[in-house]
Coordinates of N, CA and C in Angstrom, one line a residue:
X200 N 32.3 47.0 -33.5 CA 32.6 45.7 -33.1 C 31.6 45.2 -32.1
X201 N 31.2 46.1 -31.1 CA 30.3 45.7 -30.1 C 28.9 45.4 -30.7
X202 N 28.5 46.2 -31.7 CA 27.2 46.1 -32.3 C 27.2 44.8 -33.1
X203 N 28.3 44.4 -33.8 CA 28.4 43.2 -34.5 C 28.3 42.0 -33.6
X204 N 28.9 42.0 -32.5 CA 28.8 40.9 -31.5 C 27.4 40.8 -31.0
X205 N 26.7 41.9 -30.7 CA 25.4 41.9 -30.2 C 24.4 41.3 -31.3
X206 N 24.6 41.7 -32.5 CA 23.8 41.2 -33.6 C 24.0 39.7 -33.8
X207 N 25.3 39.3 -33.7 CA 25.6 37.9 -33.9 C 24.9 37.1 -32.7
X208 N 25.0 37.5 -31.5 CA 24.4 36.8 -30.4 C 22.9 36.8 -30.5
X209 N 22.3 37.9 -31.0 CA 20.8 38.0 -31.2 C 20.4 37.0 -32.2
X210 N 21.1 36.9 -33.3 CA 20.8 36.0 -34.4 C 20.9 34.5 -33.9
X211 N 22.0 34.2 -33.1 CA 22.2 32.9 -32.6 C 21.0 32.5 -31.7
X212 N 20.6 33.5 -30.9 CA 19.4 33.2 -30.0 C 18.2 33.0 -30.8
X213 N 17.9 33.8 -31.8 CA 16.7 33.6 -32.6 C 16.8 32.2 -33.3
X214 N 17.9 31.8 -33.9 CA 18.0 30.5 -34.6 C 17.8 29.4 -33.6
X215 N 18.4 29.5 -32.4 CA 18.3 28.4 -31.5 C 16.9 28.3 -30.9
X216 N 16.2 29.4 -30.8 CA 14.8 29.3 -30.3 C 13.9 28.7 -31.3
X217 N 14.1 29.1 -32.6 CA 13.2 28.5 -33.6 C 13.5 27.1 -33.8
X218 N 14.7 26.6 -33.5 CA 14.9 25.2 -33.6 C 14.2 24.4 -32.5
X219 N 13.9 25.1 -31.4 CA 13.2 24.4 -30.3 C 11.7 24.5 -30.4
X220 N 11.2 25.2 -31.4 CA 9.7 25.4 -31.5 C 9.2 24.0 -31.9
X221 N 8.1 23.6 -31.2 CA 7.5 22.3 -31.4 C 6.6 22.4 -32.7
X222 N 7.1 21.9 -33.7 CA 6.3 21.9 -35.0 C 5.4 20.7 -35.1
X223 N 4.2 21.0 -35.6 CA 3.2 19.9 -35.7 C 3.6 19.1 -37.0
X224 N 3.8 17.8 -36.8 CA 4.1 16.9 -37.8 C 2.9 16.6 -38.7
X225 N 3.1 16.5 -40.0 CA 1.9 16.1 -40.8 C 1.5 14.7 -40.4
X226 N 0.2 14.4 -40.5 CA -0.4 13.1 -40.2 C 0.2 12.1 -41.2
X227 N 0.3 10.9 -40.6 CA 0.8 9.7 -41.5 C -0.4 9.0 -42.1
X228 N -1.4 9.7 -42.4 CA -2.6 9.1 -43.1 C -3.3 10.2 -43.9
X229 N -4.0 9.9 -44.9 CA -4.7 10.9 -45.7 C -5.7 11.6 -44.9
X230 N -6.0 12.8 -45.3 CA -7.0 13.7 -44.6 C -8.4 13.0 -44.6
X231 N -8.7 12.3 -45.7 CA -10.0 11.7 -45.8 C -10.1 10.3 -45.3
X232 N -9.1 9.8 -44.6 CA -9.1 8.4 -44.1 C -10.1 8.3 -43.0
X233 N -11.0 7.3 -43.2 CA -12.0 6.9 -42.2 C -12.4 5.5 -42.5
X234 N -13.1 4.9 -41.5 CA -13.6 3.5 -41.7 C -14.8 3.3 -40.9
X235 N -15.6 2.3 -41.3 CA -16.7 1.8 -40.5 C -16.5 0.3 -40.3
X236 N -16.7 -0.2 -39.1 CA -16.6 -1.6 -38.9 C -17.8 -2.1 -38.1
X237 N -18.4 -3.2 -38.6 CA -19.5 -3.9 -38.0 C -18.9 -5.3 -37.7
X238 N -19.1 -5.8 -36.5 CA -18.6 -7.1 -36.2 C -19.4 -7.8 -35.1
X239 N -19.1 -9.0 -34.9 CA -19.6 -9.8 -33.8 C -20.7 -10.7 -34.4
X240 N -21.3 -11.6 -33.6 CA -22.3 -12.5 -34.1 C -23.5 -11.6 -34.5
X241 N -23.9 -11.8 -35.8 CA -24.9 -10.9 -36.3 C -24.5 -9.5 -36.6
X242 N -23.2 -9.2 -36.5 CA -22.8 -7.8 -36.7 C -23.3 -6.9 -35.7
X243 N -23.4 -7.3 -34.4 CA -24.1 -6.6 -33.4 C -23.3 -5.4 -32.8
X244 N -22.0 -5.3 -33.1 CA -21.2 -4.1 -32.6 C -20.8 -3.3 -33.9
X245 N -20.8 -2.0 -33.7 CA -20.4 -1.1 -34.8 C -19.5 0.0 -34.3
X246 N -18.7 0.5 -35.2 CA -17.8 1.7 -34.9 C -17.7 2.5 -36.2
X247 N -17.9 3.8 -36.1 CA -17.7 4.7 -37.2 C -16.6 5.7 -36.8
X248 N -15.4 5.6 -37.5 CA -14.3 6.4 -37.1 C -14.5 7.9 -37.4
X249 N -15.3 8.2 -38.4 CA -15.6 9.6 -38.7 C -16.4 10.3 -37.7
X250 N -17.5 9.7 -37.2 CA -18.3 10.3 -36.2 C -17.9 9.9 -34.7
X251 N -17.2 8.8 -34.6 CA -16.8 8.3 -33.3 C -17.9 7.5 -32.6
X252 N -19.0 7.3 -33.4 CA -20.1 6.5 -32.8 C -19.7 5.0 -32.6
X253 N -19.8 4.6 -31.4 CA -19.5 3.2 -31.0 C -20.7 2.6 -30.4
X254 N -21.2 1.4 -30.9 CA -22.3 0.7 -30.4 C -21.8 -0.7 -30.0
X255 N -21.9 -1.0 -28.8 CA -21.5 -2.3 -28.3 C -22.5 -3.4 -28.7
X256 N -23.8 -3.1 -28.6 CA -24.8 -4.2 -28.9 C -26.0 -3.5 -29.5
X257 N -26.1 -3.6 -30.8 CA -27.3 -3.0 -31.5 C -28.6 -3.7 -31.1
X258 N -28.5 -5.0 -30.7 CA -29.7 -5.8 -30.4 C -30.2 -5.6 -29.0
X259 N -29.5 -4.8 -28.2 CA -29.9 -4.6 -26.8 C -31.2 -3.9 -26.7
X260 N -31.9 -4.2 -25.6 CA -33.3 -3.7 -25.4 C -33.3 -2.1 -25.3
X261 N -32.2 -1.6 -24.8 CA -32.0 -0.1 -24.7 C -30.7 0.2 -25.3
X262 N -30.7 0.2 -26.7 CA -29.4 0.4 -27.4 C -28.7 1.7 -27.0
X263 N -29.4 2.7 -26.6 CA -28.8 3.9 -26.2 C -27.8 3.7 -25.0
X264 N -28.1 2.7 -24.1 CA -27.2 2.4 -23.0 C -25.9 1.8 -23.5
X265 N -25.9 1.3 -24.7 CA -24.8 0.5 -25.3 C -24.1 1.4 -26.3
X266 N -24.4 2.7 -26.4 CA -23.8 3.6 -27.4 C -23.0 4.7 -26.7
X267 N -21.9 4.9 -27.3 CA -21.0 6.0 -26.8 C -20.2 6.6 -27.9
X268 N -19.3 7.5 -27.6 CA -18.5 8.2 -28.6 C -17.0 7.9 -28.2
X269 N -16.3 7.5 -29.2 CA -14.9 7.1 -29.0 C -14.1 7.6 -30.3
X270 N -13.1 8.5 -30.1 CA -12.3 8.9 -31.2 C -10.9 8.3 -31.1
X271 N -10.4 7.9 -32.2 CA -9.0 7.4 -32.2 C -8.0 8.5 -32.1
X272 N -6.9 8.3 -31.5 CA -5.8 9.3 -31.5 C -5.1 9.3 -32.9
X273 N -4.4 10.3 -33.2 CA -3.7 10.4 -34.5 C -2.7 9.2 -34.6
X274 N -2.1 8.8 -33.5 CA -1.2 7.7 -33.6 C -1.9 6.4 -34.0
X275 N -3.1 6.2 -33.4 CA -3.9 5.0 -33.7 C -4.4 5.0 -35.1
X276 N -4.8 6.2 -35.6 CA -5.2 6.3 -37.0 C -4.1 6.0 -37.9
X277 N -2.9 6.5 -37.6 CA -1.7 6.2 -38.5 C -1.4 4.8 -38.5
X278 N -1.4 4.1 -37.3 CA -1.2 2.7 -37.3 C -2.2 1.9 -38.1
X279 N -3.5 2.2 -37.9 CA -4.5 1.5 -38.7 C -4.4 1.8 -40.2
X280 N -4.1 3.0 -40.5 CA -4.0 3.3 -42.0 C -2.9 2.5 -42.6
X281 N -1.8 2.4 -41.9 CA -0.6 1.6 -42.4 C -1.1 0.1 -42.6
X282 N -1.8 -0.4 -41.6 CA -2.3 -1.8 -41.7 C -3.3 -2.0 -42.9
X283 N -4.2 -1.0 -43.0 CA -5.3 -1.1 -44.0 C -4.7 -0.9 -45.4
X284 N -3.8 0.1 -45.5 CA -3.3 0.3 -46.9 C -2.4 -0.8 -47.3
X285 N -1.7 -1.5 -46.3 CA -0.9 -2.7 -46.7 C -1.8 -3.8 -47.1
X286 N -3.0 -3.9 -46.5 CA -4.0 -4.9 -46.9 C -4.5 -4.7 -48.3
X287 N -4.4 -3.5 -48.8 CA -4.9 -3.2 -50.1 C -6.4 -3.6 -50.3
X288 N -7.3 -2.9 -49.6 CA -8.7 -3.3 -49.6 C -9.3 -3.4 -51.0
X289 N -8.8 -2.5 -51.9 CA -9.4 -2.5 -53.2 C -9.2 -3.8 -54.0
X290 N -8.3 -4.7 -53.5 CA -8.1 -6.0 -54.2 C -9.0 -7.1 -53.7
X291 N -9.8 -6.8 -52.6 CA -10.7 -7.8 -52.1 C -12.0 -7.8 -52.8
X292 N -12.6 -9.0 -52.9 CA -14.0 -9.0 -53.5 C -15.0 -8.3 -52.5
X293 N -16.1 -7.9 -53.0 CA -17.1 -7.3 -52.1 C -17.6 -8.2 -51.0
X294 N -17.7 -9.5 -51.3 CA -18.2 -10.5 -50.4 C -17.0 -11.4 -50.2
X295 N -16.6 -11.6 -48.9 CA -15.3 -12.3 -48.7 C -15.4 -13.0 -47.3
X296 N -14.8 -14.2 -47.2 CA -14.7 -14.8 -45.9 C -13.2 -15.1 -45.6
X297 N -12.6 -14.4 -44.6 CA -11.2 -14.4 -44.4 C -10.8 -15.7 -43.6
X298 N -11.7 -16.5 -43.1 CA -11.4 -17.6 -42.2 C -11.8 -18.9 -42.9
X299 N -10.9 -19.8 -43.0 CA -11.2 -21.2 -43.5 C -11.8 -22.0 -42.4
X300 N -13.1 -22.3 -42.6 CA -13.8 -23.2 -41.6 C -15.2 -22.6 -41.3
X301 N -15.9 -23.4 -40.4 CA -17.2 -23.0 -40.0 C -17.4 -23.2 -38.6
X302 N -18.2 -22.3 -37.9 CA -18.6 -22.5 -36.5 C -20.0 -22.0 -36.4
X303 N -20.7 -22.5 -35.4 CA -22.0 -22.0 -35.1 C -22.0 -21.6 -33.7
X304 N -22.3 -20.3 -33.4 CA -22.7 -19.3 -34.3 C -21.5 -18.8 -35.1
X305 N -21.8 -18.1 -36.2 CA -20.7 -17.5 -37.0 C -20.8 -15.9 -36.7
X306 N -19.8 -15.3 -37.2 CA -19.7 -13.8 -37.0 C -19.8 -13.1 -38.4
X307 N -20.4 -11.9 -38.4 CA -20.4 -11.1 -39.6 C -19.5 -9.9 -39.4
X308 N -18.8 -9.6 -40.4 CA -17.9 -8.5 -40.4 C -18.1 -7.6 -41.6
X309 N -18.3 -6.3 -41.4 CA -18.4 -5.4 -42.6 C -17.3 -4.3 -42.3
X310 N -16.4 -4.2 -43.2 CA -15.4 -3.2 -43.1 C -15.5 -2.3 -44.4
X311 N -15.8 -1.0 -44.1 CA -15.9 0.0 -45.2 C -14.8 1.0 -44.9
X312 N -13.9 1.2 -45.9 CA -12.7 2.1 -45.7 C -12.7 3.1 -46.8
X313 N -12.4 4.4 -46.4 CA -12.3 5.5 -47.4 C -10.9 6.1 -47.2
X314 N -10.2 6.3 -48.3 CA -9.0 7.1 -48.3 C -8.6 7.4 -49.7
X315 N -8.0 8.6 -49.9 CA -7.6 9.1 -51.2 C -8.7 9.1 -52.2
X316 N -9.9 9.5 -51.7 CA -11.1 9.7 -52.5 C -11.8 8.4 -52.9
X317 N -11.3 7.3 -52.4 CA -12.0 6.0 -52.8 C -12.5 5.3 -51.6
X318 N -13.6 4.6 -51.8 CA -14.3 3.8 -50.7 C -14.4 2.4 -51.2
X319 N -14.1 1.5 -50.3 CA -14.2 0.0 -50.5 C -14.9 -0.6 -49.3
X320 N -16.0 -1.4 -49.6 CA -16.7 -2.1 -48.5 C -16.5 -3.6 -48.8
X321 N -16.1 -4.3 -47.7 CA -15.9 -5.7 -47.8 C -16.9 -6.3 -46.7
X322 N -17.8 -7.2 -47.2 CA -18.8 -7.8 -46.4 C -18.4 -9.3 -46.2
X323 N -18.3 -9.7 -44.9 CA -17.9 -11.0 -44.6 C -19.1 -11.6 -43.8
X324 N -19.8 -12.6 -44.3 CA -20.9 -13.2 -43.6 C -20.5 -14.7 -43.3
X325 N -20.9 -15.1 -42.1 CA -20.7 -16.5 -41.7 C -19.2 -16.8 -41.4
X326 N -18.5 -15.8 -40.9 CA -17.1 -16.0 -40.5 C -16.9 -16.9 -39.3
X327 N -16.1 -17.9 -39.4 CA -15.9 -18.8 -38.2 C -15.3 -18.0 -37.1
X328 N -15.7 -18.3 -35.9 CA -15.2 -17.7 -34.7 C -13.8 -18.1 -34.4
X329 N -13.5 -19.3 -34.8 CA -12.1 -19.9 -34.7 C -11.7 -20.5 -36.0
X330 N -10.5 -20.6 -36.2 CA -10.0 -21.2 -37.5 C -8.8 -20.4 -38.0
X331 N -8.3 -21.0 -39.1 CA -7.1 -20.4 -39.7 C -7.5 -19.4 -40.8
X332 N -6.7 -18.3 -40.8 CA -7.0 -17.4 -41.9 C -6.7 -18.0 -43.2
X333 N -7.5 -17.6 -44.2 CA -7.4 -18.2 -45.6 C -6.4 -17.5 -46.4
X334 N -5.1 -17.9 -46.3 CA -4.0 -17.3 -47.1 C -3.6 -15.9 -46.5
X335 N -2.7 -15.3 -47.3 CA -2.1 -14.0 -46.9 C -3.2 -12.9 -46.8
X336 N -4.1 -12.9 -47.8 CA -5.2 -11.9 -47.8 C -6.0 -12.1 -46.5
X337 N -6.3 -13.3 -46.1 CA -7.1 -13.6 -44.9 C -6.3 -13.1 -43.7
X338 N -5.0 -13.4 -43.7 CA -4.2 -13.0 -42.5 C -4.2 -11.5 -42.4
X339 N -4.0 -10.8 -43.5 CA -4.0 -9.3 -43.5 C -5.3 -8.7 -43.0
X340 N -6.4 -9.3 -43.6 CA -7.8 -8.8 -43.2 C -8.0 -9.0 -41.7
X341 N -7.7 -10.2 -41.2 CA -7.9 -10.5 -39.8 C -7.0 -9.6 -38.9
X342 N -5.8 -9.3 -39.4 CA -4.9 -8.5 -38.6 C -5.5 -7.1 -38.4
X343 N -6.1 -6.5 -39.5 CA -6.7 -5.2 -39.5 C -7.9 -5.3 -38.5
X344 N -8.8 -6.3 -38.7 CA -10.0 -6.5 -37.9 C -9.6 -6.6 -36.4
X345 N -8.6 -7.5 -36.1 CA -8.2 -7.7 -34.7 C -7.6 -6.5 -34.1
X346 N -6.9 -5.7 -34.8 CA -6.2 -4.5 -34.3 C -7.3 -3.4 -34.0
X347 N -8.2 -3.2 -34.9 CA -9.3 -2.2 -34.7 C -10.1 -2.6 -33.5
X348 N -10.6 -3.9 -33.5 CA -11.4 -4.3 -32.3 C -10.6 -4.3 -31.0
X349 N -9.3 -4.6 -31.1 CA -8.5 -4.5 -29.9 C -8.4 -3.1 -29.4
X350 N -8.2 -2.1 -30.3 CA -8.1 -0.7 -29.8 C -9.4 -0.3 -29.2
X351 N -10.5 -0.7 -29.8 CA -11.8 -0.3 -29.3 C -12.1 -0.9 -27.9
X352 N -11.8 -2.2 -27.8 CA -12.1 -2.9 -26.6 C -11.2 -2.5 -25.4
X353 N -10.0 -2.0 -25.7 CA -9.1 -1.5 -24.7 C -9.4 -0.1 -24.3
X354 N -10.3 0.6 -25.0 CA -10.6 2.0 -24.6 C -11.4 2.1 -23.4
X355 N -11.3 3.2 -22.7 CA -12.1 3.5 -21.5 C -13.5 3.6 -21.9
X356 N -13.8 4.1 -23.0 CA -15.2 4.2 -23.5 C -15.9 2.9 -23.6
X357 N -15.2 1.9 -24.2 CA -15.8 0.6 -24.3 C -16.0 -0.1 -22.9
X358 N -15.0 0.1 -22.1 CA -15.1 -0.6 -20.8 C -16.2 0.0 -19.9
X359 N -16.6 1.3 -20.2 CA -17.6 1.9 -19.4 C -19.0 1.5 -19.8
X360 N -19.1 0.8 -21.0 CA -20.4 0.3 -21.4 C -20.9 -0.9 -20.6
X361 N -22.2 -1.2 -20.5 CA -22.6 -2.3 -19.7 C -22.2 -3.6 -20.4
X362 N -22.2 -4.7 -19.7 CA -22.0 -6.1 -20.3 C -23.1 -6.4 -21.3
X363 N -22.7 -7.3 -22.2 CA -23.7 -7.7 -23.2 C -25.0 -8.2 -22.5
X364 N -26.1 -7.9 -23.1 CA -27.4 -8.5 -22.7 C -27.4 -10.0 -23.1
X365 N -26.9 -10.3 -24.2 CA -26.9 -11.7 -24.8 C -25.5 -12.1 -25.0
X366 N -25.2 -13.3 -24.7 CA -23.9 -13.9 -25.0 C -24.2 -15.1 -25.9
X367 N -23.3 -15.3 -26.8 CA -23.4 -16.5 -27.7 C -22.4 -17.5 -27.3
X368 N -22.9 -18.7 -27.1 CA -22.1 -19.8 -26.7 C -22.1 -20.8 -27.9

């Protein structure tokens, strides 16, 4: 009887300890998920999520001073994947303008997304700096763009880069 009680207690201890083990949850995005974003007036800023290469200003006289490495967290990747997959990039034309209107200067955006073995690149030239998104597709595209740029600009890595050499007014 004493052996049975000892065995029962030992099993309860083993089961309770295995329940407390911190298991790594699977990522909420495909293993091959990555994107490249080029944005700003003239497409002067770039970010590659695969390499982490972040360039604040390609046109700077010393571009190396405006270049750093920034990797997204798994939570950020999951959030962006949810937004991007909801956008359904494969349904967008290769050349697209998400904003209804014109401004001078205008912005260029290039978003290239890879997941589930497929890559889609959407090139947006002459995008108005202000204006209303052109329909639901424009709203979704701009939500993805704004969230990616927001994450980048809120990062310590971005904030440590020097101010722009050129500002567009």
